[in-house]
Tab-separated table of C-alpha atoms and ligand atoms in Angstrom:
chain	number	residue	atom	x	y	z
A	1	UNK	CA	-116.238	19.173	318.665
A	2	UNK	CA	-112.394	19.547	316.903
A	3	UNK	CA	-112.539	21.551	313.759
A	4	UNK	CA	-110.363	22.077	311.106
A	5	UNK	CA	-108.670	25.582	311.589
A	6	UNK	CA	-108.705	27.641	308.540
A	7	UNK	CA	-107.182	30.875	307.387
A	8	UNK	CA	-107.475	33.724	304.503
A	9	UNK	CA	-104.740	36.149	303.307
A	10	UNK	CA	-105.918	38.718	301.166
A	11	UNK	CA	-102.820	39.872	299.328
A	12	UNK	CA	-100.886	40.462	296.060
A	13	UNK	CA	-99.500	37.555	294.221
A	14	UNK	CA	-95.598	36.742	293.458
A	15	UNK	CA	-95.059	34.300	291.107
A	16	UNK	CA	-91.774	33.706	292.046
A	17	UNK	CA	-93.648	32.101	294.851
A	18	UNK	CA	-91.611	33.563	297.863
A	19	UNK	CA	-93.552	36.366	298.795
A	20	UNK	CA	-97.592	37.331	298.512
A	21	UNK	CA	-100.345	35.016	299.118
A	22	UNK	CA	-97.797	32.457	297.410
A	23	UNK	CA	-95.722	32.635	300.611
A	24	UNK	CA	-99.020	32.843	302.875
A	25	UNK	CA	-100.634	29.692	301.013
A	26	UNK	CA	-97.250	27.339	301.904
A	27	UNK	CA	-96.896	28.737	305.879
A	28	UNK	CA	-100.606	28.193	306.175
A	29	UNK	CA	-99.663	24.671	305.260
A	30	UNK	CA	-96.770	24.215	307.281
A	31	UNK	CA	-98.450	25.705	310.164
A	32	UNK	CA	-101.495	23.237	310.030
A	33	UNK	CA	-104.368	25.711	308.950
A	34	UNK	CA	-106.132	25.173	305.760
A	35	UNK	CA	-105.087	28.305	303.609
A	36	UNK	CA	-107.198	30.578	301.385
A	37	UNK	CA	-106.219	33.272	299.640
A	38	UNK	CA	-108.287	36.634	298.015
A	39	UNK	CA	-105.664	38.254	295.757
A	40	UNK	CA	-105.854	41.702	295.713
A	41	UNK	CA	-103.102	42.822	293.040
A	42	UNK	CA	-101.448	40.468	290.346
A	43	UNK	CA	-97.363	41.639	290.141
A	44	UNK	CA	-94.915	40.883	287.988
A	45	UNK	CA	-92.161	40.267	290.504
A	46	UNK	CA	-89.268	37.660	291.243
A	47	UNK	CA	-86.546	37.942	294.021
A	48	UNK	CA	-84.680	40.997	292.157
A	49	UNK	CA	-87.406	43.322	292.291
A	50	UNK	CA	-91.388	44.438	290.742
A	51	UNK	CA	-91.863	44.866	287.230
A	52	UNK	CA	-95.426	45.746	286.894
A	53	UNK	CA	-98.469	45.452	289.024
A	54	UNK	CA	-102.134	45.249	287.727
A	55	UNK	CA	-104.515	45.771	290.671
A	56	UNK	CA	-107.609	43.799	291.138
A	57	UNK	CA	-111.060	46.010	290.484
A	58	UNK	CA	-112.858	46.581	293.466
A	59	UNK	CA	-116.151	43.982	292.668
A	60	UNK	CA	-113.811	41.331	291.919
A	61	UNK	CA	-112.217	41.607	295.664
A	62	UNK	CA	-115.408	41.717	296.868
A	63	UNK	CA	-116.686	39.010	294.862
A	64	UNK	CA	-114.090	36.429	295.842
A	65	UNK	CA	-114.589	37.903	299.708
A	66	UNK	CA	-118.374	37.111	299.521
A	67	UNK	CA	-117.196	33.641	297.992
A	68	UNK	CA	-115.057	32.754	300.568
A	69	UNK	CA	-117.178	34.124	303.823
A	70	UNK	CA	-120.447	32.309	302.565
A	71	UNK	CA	-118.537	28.441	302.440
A	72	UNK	CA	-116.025	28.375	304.316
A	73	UNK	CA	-115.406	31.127	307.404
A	74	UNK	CA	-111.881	31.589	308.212
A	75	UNK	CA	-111.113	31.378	311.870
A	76	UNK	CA	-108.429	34.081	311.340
A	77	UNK	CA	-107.592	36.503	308.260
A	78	UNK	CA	-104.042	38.216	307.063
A	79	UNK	CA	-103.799	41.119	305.166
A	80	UNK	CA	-100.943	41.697	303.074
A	81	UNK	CA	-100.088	43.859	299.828
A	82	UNK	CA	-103.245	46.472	299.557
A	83	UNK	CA	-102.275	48.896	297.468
A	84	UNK	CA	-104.655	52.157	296.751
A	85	UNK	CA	-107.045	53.728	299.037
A	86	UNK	CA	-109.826	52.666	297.213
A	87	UNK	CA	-109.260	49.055	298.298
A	88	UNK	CA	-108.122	49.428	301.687
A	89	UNK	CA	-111.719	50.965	302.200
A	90	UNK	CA	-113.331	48.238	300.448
A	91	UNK	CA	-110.859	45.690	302.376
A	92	UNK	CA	-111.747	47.472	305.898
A	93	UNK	CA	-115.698	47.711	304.503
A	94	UNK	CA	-115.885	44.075	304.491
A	95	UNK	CA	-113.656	42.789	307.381
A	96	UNK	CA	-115.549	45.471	309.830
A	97	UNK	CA	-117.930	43.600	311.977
A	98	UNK	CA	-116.536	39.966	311.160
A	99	UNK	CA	-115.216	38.873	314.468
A	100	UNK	CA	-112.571	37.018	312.820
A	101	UNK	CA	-108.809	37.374	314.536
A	102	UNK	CA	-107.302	39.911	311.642
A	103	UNK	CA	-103.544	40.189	311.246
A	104	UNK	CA	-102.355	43.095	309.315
A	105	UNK	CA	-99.043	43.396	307.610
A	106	UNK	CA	-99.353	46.656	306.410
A	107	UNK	CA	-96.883	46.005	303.448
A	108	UNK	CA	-95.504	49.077	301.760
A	109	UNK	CA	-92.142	48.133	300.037
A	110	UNK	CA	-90.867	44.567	299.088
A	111	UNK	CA	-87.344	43.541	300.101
A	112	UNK	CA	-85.904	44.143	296.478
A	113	UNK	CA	-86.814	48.019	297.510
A	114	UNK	CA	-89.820	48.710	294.850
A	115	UNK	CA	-92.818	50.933	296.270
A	116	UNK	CA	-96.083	47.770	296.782
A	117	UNK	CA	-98.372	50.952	298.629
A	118	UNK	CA	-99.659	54.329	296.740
A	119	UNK	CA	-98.371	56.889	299.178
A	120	UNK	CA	-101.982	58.190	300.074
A	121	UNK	CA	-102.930	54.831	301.363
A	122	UNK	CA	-101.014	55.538	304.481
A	123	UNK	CA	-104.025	57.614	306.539
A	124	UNK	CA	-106.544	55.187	305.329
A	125	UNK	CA	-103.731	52.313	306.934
A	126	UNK	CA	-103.840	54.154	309.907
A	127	UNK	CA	-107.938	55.187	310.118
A	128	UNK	CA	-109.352	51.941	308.921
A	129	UNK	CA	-107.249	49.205	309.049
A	130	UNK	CA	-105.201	49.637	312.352
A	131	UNK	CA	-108.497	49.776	314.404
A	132	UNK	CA	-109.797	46.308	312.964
A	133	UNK	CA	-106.501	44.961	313.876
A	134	UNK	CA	-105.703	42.006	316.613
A	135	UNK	CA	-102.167	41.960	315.435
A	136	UNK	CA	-100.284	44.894	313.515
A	137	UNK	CA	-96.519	43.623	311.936
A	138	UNK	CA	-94.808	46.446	310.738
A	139	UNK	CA	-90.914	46.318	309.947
A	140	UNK	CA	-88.964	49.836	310.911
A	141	UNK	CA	-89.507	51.401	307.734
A	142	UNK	CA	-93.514	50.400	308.112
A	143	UNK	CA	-93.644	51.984	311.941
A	144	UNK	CA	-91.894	54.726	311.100
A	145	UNK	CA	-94.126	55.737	308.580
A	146	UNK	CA	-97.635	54.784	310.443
A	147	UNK	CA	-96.228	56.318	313.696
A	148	UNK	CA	-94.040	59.573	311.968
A	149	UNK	CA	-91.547	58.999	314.472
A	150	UNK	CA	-87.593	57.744	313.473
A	151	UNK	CA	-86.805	54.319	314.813
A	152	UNK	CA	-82.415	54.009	315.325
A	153	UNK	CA	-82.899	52.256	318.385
A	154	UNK	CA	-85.118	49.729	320.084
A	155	UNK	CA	-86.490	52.052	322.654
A	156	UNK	CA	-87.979	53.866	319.648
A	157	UNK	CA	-89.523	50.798	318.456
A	158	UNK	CA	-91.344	50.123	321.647
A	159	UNK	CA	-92.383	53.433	321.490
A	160	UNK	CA	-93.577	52.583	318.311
A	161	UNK	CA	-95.380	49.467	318.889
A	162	UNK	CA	-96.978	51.200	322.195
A	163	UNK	CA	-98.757	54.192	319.686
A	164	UNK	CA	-99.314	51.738	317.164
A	165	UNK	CA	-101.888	49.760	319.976
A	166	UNK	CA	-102.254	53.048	322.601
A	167	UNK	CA	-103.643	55.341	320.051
A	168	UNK	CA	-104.015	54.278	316.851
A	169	UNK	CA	-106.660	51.113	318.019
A	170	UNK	CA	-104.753	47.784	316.906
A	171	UNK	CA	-105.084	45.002	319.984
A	172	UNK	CA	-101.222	44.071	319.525
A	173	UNK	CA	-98.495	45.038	317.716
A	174	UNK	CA	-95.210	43.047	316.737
A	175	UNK	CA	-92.545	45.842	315.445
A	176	UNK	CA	-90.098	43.548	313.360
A	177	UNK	CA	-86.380	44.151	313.717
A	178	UNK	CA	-85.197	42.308	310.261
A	179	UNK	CA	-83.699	45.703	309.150
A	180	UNK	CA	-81.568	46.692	312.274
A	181	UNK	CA	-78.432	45.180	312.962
A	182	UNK	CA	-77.287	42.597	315.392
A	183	UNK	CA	-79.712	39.818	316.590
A	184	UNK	CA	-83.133	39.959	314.791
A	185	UNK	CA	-85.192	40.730	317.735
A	186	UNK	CA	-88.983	41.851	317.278
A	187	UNK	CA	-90.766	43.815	319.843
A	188	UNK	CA	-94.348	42.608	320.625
A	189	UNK	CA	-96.722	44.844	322.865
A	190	UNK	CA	-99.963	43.020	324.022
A	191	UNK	CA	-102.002	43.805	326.923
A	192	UNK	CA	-99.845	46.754	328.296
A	193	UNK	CA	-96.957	44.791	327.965
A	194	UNK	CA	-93.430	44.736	326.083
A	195	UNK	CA	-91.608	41.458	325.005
A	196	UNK	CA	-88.415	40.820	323.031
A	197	UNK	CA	-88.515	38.239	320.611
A	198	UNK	CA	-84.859	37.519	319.841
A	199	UNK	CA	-83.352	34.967	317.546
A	200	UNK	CA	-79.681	35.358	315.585
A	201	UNK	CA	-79.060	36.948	313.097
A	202	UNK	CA	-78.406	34.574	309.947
A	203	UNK	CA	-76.472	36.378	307.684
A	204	UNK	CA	-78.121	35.747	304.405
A	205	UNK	CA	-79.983	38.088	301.279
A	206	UNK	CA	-82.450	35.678	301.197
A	207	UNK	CA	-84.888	36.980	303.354
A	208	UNK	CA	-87.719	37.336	300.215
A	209	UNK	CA	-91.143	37.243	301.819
A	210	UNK	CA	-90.141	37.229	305.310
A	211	UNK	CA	-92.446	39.760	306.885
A	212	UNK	CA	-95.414	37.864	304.750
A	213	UNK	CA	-94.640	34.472	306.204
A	214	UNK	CA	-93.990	35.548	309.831
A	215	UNK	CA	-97.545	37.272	309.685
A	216	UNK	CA	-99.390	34.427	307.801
A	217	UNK	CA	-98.026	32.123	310.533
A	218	UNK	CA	-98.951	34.672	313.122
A	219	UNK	CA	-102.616	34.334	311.770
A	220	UNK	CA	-102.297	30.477	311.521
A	221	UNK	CA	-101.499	30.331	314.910
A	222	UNK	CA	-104.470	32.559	315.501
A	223	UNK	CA	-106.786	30.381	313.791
A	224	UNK	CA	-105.414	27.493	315.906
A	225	UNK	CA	-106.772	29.285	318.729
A	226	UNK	CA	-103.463	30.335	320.470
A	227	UNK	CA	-103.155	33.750	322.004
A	228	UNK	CA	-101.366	36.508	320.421
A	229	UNK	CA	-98.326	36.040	322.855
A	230	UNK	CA	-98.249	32.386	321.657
A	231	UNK	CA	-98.870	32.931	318.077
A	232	UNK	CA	-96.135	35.632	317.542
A	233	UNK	CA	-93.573	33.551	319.636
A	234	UNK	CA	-94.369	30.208	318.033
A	235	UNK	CA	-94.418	32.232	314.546
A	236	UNK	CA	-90.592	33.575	315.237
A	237	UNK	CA	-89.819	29.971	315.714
A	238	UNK	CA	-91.018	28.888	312.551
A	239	UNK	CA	-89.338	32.227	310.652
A	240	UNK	CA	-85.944	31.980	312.229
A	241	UNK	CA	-85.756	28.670	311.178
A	242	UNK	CA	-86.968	29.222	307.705
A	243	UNK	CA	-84.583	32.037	307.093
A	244	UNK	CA	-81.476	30.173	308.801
A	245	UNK	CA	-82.417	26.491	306.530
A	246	UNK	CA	-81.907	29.026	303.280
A	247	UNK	CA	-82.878	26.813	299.428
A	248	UNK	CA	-80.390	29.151	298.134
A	249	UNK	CA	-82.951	29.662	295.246
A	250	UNK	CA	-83.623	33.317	293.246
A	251	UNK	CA	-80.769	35.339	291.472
A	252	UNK	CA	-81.951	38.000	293.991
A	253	UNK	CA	-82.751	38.074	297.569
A	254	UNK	CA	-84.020	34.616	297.387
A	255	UNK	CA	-87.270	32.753	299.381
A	256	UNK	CA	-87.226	31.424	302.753
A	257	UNK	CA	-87.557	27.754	303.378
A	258	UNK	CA	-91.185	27.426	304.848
A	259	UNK	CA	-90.407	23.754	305.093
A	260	UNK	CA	-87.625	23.882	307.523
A	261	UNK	CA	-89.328	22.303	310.595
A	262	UNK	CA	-90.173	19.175	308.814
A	263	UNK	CA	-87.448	19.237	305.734
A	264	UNK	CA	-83.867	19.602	305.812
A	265	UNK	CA	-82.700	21.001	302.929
A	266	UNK	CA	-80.858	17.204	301.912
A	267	UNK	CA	-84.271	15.723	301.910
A	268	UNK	CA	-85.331	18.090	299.049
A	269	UNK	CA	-82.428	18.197	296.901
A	270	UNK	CA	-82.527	15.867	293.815
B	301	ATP	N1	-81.195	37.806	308.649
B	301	ATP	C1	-82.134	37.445	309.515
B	301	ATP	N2	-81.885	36.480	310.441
B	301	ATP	C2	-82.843	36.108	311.307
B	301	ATP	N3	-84.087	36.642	311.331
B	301	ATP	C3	-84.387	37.607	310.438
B	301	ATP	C4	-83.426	38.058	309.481
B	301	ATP	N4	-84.028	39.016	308.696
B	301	ATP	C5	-85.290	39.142	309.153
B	301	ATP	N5	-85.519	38.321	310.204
B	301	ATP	C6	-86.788	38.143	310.912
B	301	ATP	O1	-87.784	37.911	309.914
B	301	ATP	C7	-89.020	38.490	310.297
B	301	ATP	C8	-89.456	39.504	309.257
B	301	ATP	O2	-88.781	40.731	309.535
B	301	ATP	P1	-88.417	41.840	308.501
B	301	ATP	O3	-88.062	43.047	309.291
B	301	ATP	O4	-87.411	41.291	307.544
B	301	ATP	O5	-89.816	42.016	307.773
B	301	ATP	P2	-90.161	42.675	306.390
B	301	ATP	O6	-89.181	43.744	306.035
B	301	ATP	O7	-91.592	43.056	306.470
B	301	ATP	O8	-90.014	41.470	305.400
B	301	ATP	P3	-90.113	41.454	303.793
B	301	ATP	O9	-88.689	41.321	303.357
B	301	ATP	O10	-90.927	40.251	303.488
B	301	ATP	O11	-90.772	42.737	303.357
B	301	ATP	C9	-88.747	39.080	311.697
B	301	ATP	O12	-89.083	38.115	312.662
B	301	ATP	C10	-87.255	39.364	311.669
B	301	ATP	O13	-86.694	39.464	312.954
B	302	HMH	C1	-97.336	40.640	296.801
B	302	HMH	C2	-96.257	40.993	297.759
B	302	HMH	N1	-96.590	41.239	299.046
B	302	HMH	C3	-95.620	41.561	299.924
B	302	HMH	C4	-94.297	41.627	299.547
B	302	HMH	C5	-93.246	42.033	300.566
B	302	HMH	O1	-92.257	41.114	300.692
B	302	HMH	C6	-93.992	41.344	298.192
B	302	HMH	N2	-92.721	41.384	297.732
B	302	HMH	N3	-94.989	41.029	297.334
């Protein structure tokens, strides 16, 4: 029988619209799942930075969980922005035992450089999250701090993705290379082996919600019922072209175009 694939982010909000569930809502779209979102932490953001974030209590998360996995069960869930250790234990709590394809980008600091993760969160990332994981999607600064090693090159990042999988329990993990320098080329380890993702380097700032969209795509894909390799290649397809087809929107590092594939950017001006 065909279904309808369908996929949850449970993330922070932007209301800017370029990063958060916001951002996960809109690739869902574009990548032809139906979207849901939990939101885990309302912040005051735009594309210049944070201004104030109000976290979600605990019963409330689980409360919209319970809502969503009762009607309508995702075929594959994101995780995004979870702030304190409180709620990455009551995140883990209720996505252990699901069966459901989980992609976790294990956000810690938006583009605009303001802190999104309390600093303790880190070892409940690592003990309770990582292990539920199909896909982990950490940029440089994120591997370096699950893995404690220093990524300058991408031998490191391999290295990276390999402990990330090897002993810390996630099925695959996509090391994102949007902060070195030449091509942006992403290193995804799945079943014992390496891949380089590589697509040029466009040289924009607007690059708001990035890591988001490539991992709600990822999940998307996921939910679609592609493999990982598939769903992280097909996903750098749809991010490279999003970042490259820039709106040229925000007075700061502006949103990516998560209509690119369909839209050029004439058909959308007025
Ligand atoms: N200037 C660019 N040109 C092409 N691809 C890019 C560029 N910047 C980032 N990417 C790609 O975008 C994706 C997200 O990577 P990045 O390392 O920017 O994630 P991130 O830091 O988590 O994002 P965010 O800014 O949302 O926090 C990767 O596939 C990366 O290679
Ligand atoms: C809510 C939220 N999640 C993730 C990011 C990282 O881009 C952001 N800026 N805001």
């Amino acid at each position: 029988m065909r279904r309808v694939p369908s996929a949850l982010s449970i993330a922070g909000t932007d209301p800017t619209g370029g990063a958060g569930i916001h951002a996960d809502l809109k690739t869902f779209q574009e990548c032809k799942a139906y979207g849901m979102a939990v939101v885990t932490s309302v912040v005051a953001q735009n594309t210049k930075g944070v201004q104030d974030v109000w976290h979600v209590p605990l019963e409330m998360v689980e409360k919209q969980m319970k809502a969503v996995l009762e009607d309508i069960r995702p075929n594959a869930v994101k995780t995004g922005m979870i702030a304190t250790p409180e709620m990455i234990e009551k995140v883990a709590d209720l996505l252990d035992g699901q069966d459901i394809p989980l992609v976790i980008d294990p956000v810690m600091v938006a583009t605009s450089g303001d802190s999104l993760m309390e600093q303790e969160s880190t070892s409940l990332m690592k003990n309770r999250l990582m292990p539920l994981a199909h896909v982990v999607t950490p940029n440089i600064a994120e591997a370096e701090t699950l893995t404690g090693l220093s990524i300058k090159t991408q031998k490191e990042a391999e290295q990276a993705a390999k402990m990330l999988v090897d002993d810390m329990g996630a099925s695959a993990a996509v090391v994102k290379g949007g902060h070195f320098t030449g091509d942006a080329t992403d290193i995804l380890y799945v079943n014992g082996q390496i891949d380089y993702l590589t697509a040029p380097r466009t040289d924009t700032n607007h690059t708001h919600g990035t890591g988001c969209s490539l991992s709600a795509s990822i999940a998307a894909e996921l939910a679609r019922g592609n493999t990982i390799k598939e769903a992280v290649t097909n996903s750098k397809t749809f991010i490279s072209q999003a970042i490259h087809d820039t709106l040229g929107i925000g007075k700061g590092n502006g949103p990516v175009n998560h209509w690119a594939s369909r839209l050029k950017k004439d058909d959308i001006l007025v």
